[in-house]
Short mmCIF file of C-alpha atoms in Angstrom, two decimals:
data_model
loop_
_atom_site.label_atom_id
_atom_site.label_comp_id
_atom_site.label_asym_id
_atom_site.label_seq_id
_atom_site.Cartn_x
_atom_site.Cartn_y
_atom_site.Cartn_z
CA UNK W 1 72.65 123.16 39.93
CA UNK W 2 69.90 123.18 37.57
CA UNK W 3 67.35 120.41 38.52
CA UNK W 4 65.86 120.08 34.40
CA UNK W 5 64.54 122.72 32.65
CA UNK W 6 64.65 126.54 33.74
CA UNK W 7 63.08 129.29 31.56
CA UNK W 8 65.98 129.07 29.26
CA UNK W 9 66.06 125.49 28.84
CA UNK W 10 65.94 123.95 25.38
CA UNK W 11 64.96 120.46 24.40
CA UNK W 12 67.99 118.19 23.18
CA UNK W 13 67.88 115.13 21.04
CA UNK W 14 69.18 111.71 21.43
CA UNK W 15 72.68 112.40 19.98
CA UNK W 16 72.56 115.20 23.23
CA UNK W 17 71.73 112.18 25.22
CA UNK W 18 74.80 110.51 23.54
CA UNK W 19 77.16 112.77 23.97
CA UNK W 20 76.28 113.02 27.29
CA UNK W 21 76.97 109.41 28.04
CA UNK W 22 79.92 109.96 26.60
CA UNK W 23 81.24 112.73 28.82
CA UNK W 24 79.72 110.66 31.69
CA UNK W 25 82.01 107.67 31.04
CA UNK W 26 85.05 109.88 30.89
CA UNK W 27 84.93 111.48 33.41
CA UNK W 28 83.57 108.78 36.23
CA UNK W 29 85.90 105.91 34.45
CA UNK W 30 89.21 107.64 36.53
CA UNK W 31 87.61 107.70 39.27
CA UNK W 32 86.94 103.54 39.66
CA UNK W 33 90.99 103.05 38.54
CA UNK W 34 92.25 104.92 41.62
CA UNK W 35 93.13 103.05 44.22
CA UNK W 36 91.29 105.23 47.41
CA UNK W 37 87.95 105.92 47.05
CA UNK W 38 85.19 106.33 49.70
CA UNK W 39 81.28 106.82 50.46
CA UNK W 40 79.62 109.99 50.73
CA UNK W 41 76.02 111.73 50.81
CA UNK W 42 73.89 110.35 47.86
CA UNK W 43 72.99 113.83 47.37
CA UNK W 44 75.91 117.15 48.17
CA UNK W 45 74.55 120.20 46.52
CA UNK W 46 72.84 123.70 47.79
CA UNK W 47 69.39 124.08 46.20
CA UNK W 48 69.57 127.33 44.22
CA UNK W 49 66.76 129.14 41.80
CA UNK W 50 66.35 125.99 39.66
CA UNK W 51 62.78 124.69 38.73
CA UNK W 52 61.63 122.69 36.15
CA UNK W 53 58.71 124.24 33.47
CA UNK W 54 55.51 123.38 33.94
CA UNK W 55 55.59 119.24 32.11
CA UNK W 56 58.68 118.88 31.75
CA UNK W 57 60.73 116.13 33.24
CA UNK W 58 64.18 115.68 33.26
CA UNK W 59 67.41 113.51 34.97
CA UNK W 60 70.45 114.70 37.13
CA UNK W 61 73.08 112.70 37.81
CA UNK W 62 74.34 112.73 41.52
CA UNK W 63 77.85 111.03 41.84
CA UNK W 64 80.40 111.75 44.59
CA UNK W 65 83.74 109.76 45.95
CA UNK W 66 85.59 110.34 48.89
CA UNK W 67 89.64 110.54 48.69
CA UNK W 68 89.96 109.28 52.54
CA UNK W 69 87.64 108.30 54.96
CA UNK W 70 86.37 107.29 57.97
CA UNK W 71 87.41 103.33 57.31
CA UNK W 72 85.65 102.11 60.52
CA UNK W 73 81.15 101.70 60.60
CA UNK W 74 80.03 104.31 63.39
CA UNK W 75 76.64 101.83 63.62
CA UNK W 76 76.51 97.84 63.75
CA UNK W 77 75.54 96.89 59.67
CA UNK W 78 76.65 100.28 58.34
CA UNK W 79 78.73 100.85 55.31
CA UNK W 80 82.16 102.63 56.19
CA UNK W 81 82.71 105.55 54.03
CA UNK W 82 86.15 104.74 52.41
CA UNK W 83 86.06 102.68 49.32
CA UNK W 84 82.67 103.44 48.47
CA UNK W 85 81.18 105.15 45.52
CA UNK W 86 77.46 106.18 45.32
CA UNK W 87 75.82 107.40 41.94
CA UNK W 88 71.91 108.45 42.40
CA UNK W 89 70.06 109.47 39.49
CA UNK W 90 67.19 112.50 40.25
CA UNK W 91 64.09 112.51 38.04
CA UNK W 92 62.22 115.44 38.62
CA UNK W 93 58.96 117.00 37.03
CA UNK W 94 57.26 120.43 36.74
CA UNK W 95 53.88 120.35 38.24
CA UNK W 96 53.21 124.53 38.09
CA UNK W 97 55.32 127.12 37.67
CA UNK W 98 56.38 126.98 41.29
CA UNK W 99 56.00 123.39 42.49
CA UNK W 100 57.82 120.57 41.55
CA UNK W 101 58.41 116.77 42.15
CA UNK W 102 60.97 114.83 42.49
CA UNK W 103 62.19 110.60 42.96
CA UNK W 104 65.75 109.74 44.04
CA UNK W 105 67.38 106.07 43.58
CA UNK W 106 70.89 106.26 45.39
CA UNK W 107 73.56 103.43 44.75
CA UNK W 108 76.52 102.65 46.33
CA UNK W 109 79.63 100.64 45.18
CA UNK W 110 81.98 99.43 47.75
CA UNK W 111 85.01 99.18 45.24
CA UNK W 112 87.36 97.30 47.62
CA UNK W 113 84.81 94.64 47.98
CA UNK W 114 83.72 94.91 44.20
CA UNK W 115 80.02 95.08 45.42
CA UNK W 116 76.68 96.92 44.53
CA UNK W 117 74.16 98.51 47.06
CA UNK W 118 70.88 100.12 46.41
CA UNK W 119 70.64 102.76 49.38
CA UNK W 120 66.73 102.90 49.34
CA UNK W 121 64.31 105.46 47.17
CA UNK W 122 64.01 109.37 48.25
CA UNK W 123 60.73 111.27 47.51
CA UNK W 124 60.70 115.37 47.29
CA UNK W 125 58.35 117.90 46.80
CA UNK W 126 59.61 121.55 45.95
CA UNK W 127 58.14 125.10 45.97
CA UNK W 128 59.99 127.58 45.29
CA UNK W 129 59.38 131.20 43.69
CA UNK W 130 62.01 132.78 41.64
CA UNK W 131 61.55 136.81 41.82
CA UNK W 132 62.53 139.30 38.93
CA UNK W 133 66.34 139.74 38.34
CA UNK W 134 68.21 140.59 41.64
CA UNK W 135 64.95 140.07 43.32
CA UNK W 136 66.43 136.70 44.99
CA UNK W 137 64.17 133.70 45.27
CA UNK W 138 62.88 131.85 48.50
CA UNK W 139 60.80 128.21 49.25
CA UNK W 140 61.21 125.05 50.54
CA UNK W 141 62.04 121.33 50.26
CA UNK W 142 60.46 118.61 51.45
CA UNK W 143 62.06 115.32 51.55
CA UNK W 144 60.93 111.26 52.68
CA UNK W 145 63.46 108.62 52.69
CA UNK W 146 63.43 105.02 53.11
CA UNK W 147 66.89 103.75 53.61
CA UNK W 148 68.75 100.67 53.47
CA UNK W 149 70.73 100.13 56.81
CA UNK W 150 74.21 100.25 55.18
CA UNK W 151 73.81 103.78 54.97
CA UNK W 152 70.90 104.68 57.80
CA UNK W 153 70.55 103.87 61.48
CA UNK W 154 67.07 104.62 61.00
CA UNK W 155 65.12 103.27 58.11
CA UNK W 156 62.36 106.39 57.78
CA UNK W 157 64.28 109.98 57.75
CA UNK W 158 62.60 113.14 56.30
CA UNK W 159 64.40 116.54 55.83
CA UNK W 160 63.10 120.17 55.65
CA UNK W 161 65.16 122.70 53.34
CA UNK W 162 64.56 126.03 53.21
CA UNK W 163 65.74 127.97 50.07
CA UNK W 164 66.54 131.30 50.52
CA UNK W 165 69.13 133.40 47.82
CA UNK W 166 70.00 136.49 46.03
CA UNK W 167 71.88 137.20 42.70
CA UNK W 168 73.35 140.74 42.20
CA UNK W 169 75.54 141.38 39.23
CA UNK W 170 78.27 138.33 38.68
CA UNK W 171 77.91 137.48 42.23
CA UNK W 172 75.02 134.80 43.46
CA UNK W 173 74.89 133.58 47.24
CA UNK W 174 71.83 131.09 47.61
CA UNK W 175 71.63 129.16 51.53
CA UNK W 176 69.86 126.24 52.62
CA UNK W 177 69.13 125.98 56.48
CA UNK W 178 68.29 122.22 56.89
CA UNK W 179 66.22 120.32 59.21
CA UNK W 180 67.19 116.30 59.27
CA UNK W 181 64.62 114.22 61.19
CA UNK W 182 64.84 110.51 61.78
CA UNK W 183 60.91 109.35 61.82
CA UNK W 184 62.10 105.65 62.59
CA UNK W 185 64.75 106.06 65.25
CA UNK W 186 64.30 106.78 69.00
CA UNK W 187 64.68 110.28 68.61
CA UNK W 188 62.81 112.13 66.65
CA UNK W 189 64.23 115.74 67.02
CA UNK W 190 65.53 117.95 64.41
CA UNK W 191 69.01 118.01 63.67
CA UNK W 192 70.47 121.31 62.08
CA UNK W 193 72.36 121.06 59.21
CA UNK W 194 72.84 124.29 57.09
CA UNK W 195 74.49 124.88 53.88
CA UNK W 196 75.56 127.44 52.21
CA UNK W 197 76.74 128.81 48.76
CA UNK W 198 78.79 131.62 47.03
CA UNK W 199 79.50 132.01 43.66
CA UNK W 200 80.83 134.56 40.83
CA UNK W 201 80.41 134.41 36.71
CA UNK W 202 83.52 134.45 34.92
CA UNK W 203 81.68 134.10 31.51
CA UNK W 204 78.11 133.30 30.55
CA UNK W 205 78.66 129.50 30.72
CA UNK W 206 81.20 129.20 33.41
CA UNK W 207 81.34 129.94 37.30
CA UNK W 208 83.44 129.15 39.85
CA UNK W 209 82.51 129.25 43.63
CA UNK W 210 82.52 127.69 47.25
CA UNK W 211 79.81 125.76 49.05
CA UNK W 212 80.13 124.72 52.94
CA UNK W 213 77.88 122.07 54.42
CA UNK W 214 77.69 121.82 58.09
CA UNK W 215 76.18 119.57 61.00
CA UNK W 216 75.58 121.27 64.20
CA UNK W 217 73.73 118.89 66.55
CA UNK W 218 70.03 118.81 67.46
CA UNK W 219 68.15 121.70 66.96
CA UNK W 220 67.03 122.39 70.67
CA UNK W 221 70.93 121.60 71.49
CA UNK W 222 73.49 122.35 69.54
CA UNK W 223 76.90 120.49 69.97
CA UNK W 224 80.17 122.58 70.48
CA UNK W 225 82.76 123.56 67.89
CA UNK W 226 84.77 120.35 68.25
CA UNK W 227 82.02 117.93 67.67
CA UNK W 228 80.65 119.82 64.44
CA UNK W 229 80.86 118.66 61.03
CA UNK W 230 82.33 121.51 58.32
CA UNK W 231 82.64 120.23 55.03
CA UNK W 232 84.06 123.26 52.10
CA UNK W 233 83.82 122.64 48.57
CA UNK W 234 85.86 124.94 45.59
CA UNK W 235 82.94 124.14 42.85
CA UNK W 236 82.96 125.49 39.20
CA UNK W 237 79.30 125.33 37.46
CA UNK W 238 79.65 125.28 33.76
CA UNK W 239 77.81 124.13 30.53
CA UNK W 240 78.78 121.76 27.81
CA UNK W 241 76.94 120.06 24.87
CA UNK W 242 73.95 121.73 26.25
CA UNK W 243 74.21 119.90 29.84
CA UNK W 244 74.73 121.68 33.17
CA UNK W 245 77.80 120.01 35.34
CA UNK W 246 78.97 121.14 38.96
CA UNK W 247 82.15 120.00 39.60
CA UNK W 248 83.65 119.95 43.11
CA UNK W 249 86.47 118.92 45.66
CA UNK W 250 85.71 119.35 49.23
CA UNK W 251 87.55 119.36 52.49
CA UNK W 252 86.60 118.05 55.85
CA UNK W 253 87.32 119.84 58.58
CA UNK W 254 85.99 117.82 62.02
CA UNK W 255 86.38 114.43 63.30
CA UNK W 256 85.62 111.97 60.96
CA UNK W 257 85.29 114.67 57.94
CA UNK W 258 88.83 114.82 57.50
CA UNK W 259 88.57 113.71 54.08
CA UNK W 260 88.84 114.93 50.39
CA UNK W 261 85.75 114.25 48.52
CA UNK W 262 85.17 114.89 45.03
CA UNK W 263 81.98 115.29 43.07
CA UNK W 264 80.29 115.89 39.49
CA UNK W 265 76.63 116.26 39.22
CA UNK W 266 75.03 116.13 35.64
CA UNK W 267 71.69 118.36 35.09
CA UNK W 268 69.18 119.24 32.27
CA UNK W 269 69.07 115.53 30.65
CA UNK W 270 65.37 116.28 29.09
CA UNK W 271 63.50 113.09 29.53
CA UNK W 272 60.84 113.23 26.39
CA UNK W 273 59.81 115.97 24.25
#
């Protein structure tokens, strides 16, 4: 999902901007008339080849809702997953070619109780280097957190994402092996949590695909198959009026996971000229 401008980005005007809002409204405005509805990550995507230009800035749109979920808190003060809604807008900007910034301001809405959360601020810092065609692309992410206890046992968490991928003819498989660390809490080792992604073009502006997002326990001690997360999303990413959406529904497959999720992130708003 693009994260602002690429190399083939153009720069869109305010009836863009307009449109977009538009599209934004219908398709989120469903989604607070039905009736289930639950939390999920402020943030469900697999980094990919995406960069911003050199100054340029830009806005994604992060939303994601939960069909079912877990209903009771797994931590004293937390916000259970079902009924919740979280929105988190992404402003990123294009230091060099390869490095990039970026500030993350996640919201929740817990639609049963008609009530507003802000889940914190997230900071991120991104290098990445983007080789000639079918050359793949490879660099890392590096994330700080400060996060409001409805969503956090821990109020400082950091994460360390890898970016590896390669595109070959219509076919583009891009995985993330992340590092979660809880600076805050008790323990402060690693936990592994890899994603990955798979995707094919059907036309120049359309693609359809799966991504799989995973929890596997501490680093240095992995849990077994049964206490493992496995979430599996059927994604299309496609253009329209000049804005980059992935759409997705995903599937949980462990424990608390059992739960449909849906989610729609919005990329290459251009903030200025």
């Amino acid at each position: 999902m693009q994260h602002g401008y690429n190399k083939e980005s153009k720069v869109y005007g305010r009836s863009r901007l307009a449109r977009c809002a538009g599209i934004i409204a219908a398709i989120l405005f469903p989604t607070f008339c039905i009736g289930t509805i639950a939390h999920a990550a402020d943030e469900i995507q697999v980094y990919t080849d995406d960069i911003n230009d050199p100054g340029k800035a830009a806005l994604e749109l992060h939303t994601n809702y939960v069909i079912e979920g877990r209903r009771d808190p797994s931590y004293p003060g937390e916000l259970a997953p079902h009924h919740v809604f979280n929105l988190t807008p992404e402003f990123s900007y294009g230091v060099t070619r390869r490095f990039e910034l970026g500030l993350y301001l996640p919201f929740s809405h817990d639609v049963g109780n008609s009530s507003g959360y802000s889940n914190g601020i997230k900071f991120r810092a991104k290098w990445l280097n983007v080789g000639e065609a079918g050359d793949g692309f490879y660099g890392v992410n590096f994330e700080l957190s400060n996060s409001s206890s409805l969503v956090s046992e821990d109020r400082w968490n950091a994460e360390i994402r890898p970016i590896f991928g390669v595109a070959q003819g219509a076919w583009s498989f891009a995985v993330n092996p992340i590092l979660g660390l809880s600076i805050s809490g008790a323990s402060q080792r690693p936990e592994f949590k890899p994603a990955v992604k798979i995707d094919r073009n059907i036309s120049e502006d359309f693609k359809v695909g799966v991504e799989h997002y995973a929890s596997l326990g501490l680093l240095d001690n992995m849990v077994g198959a049964h206490d493992q997360s496995h979430t599996t999303y059927l994604v299309t990413d496609f253009k329209a009026a000049g804005y980059d959406f992935n759409l997705g529904i995903g599937r949980g497959w462990r424990n608390a996971d059992e739960q449909w999720t849906v989610k729609l992130i919005i990329g290459g708003i251009p903030l200025g000229e």
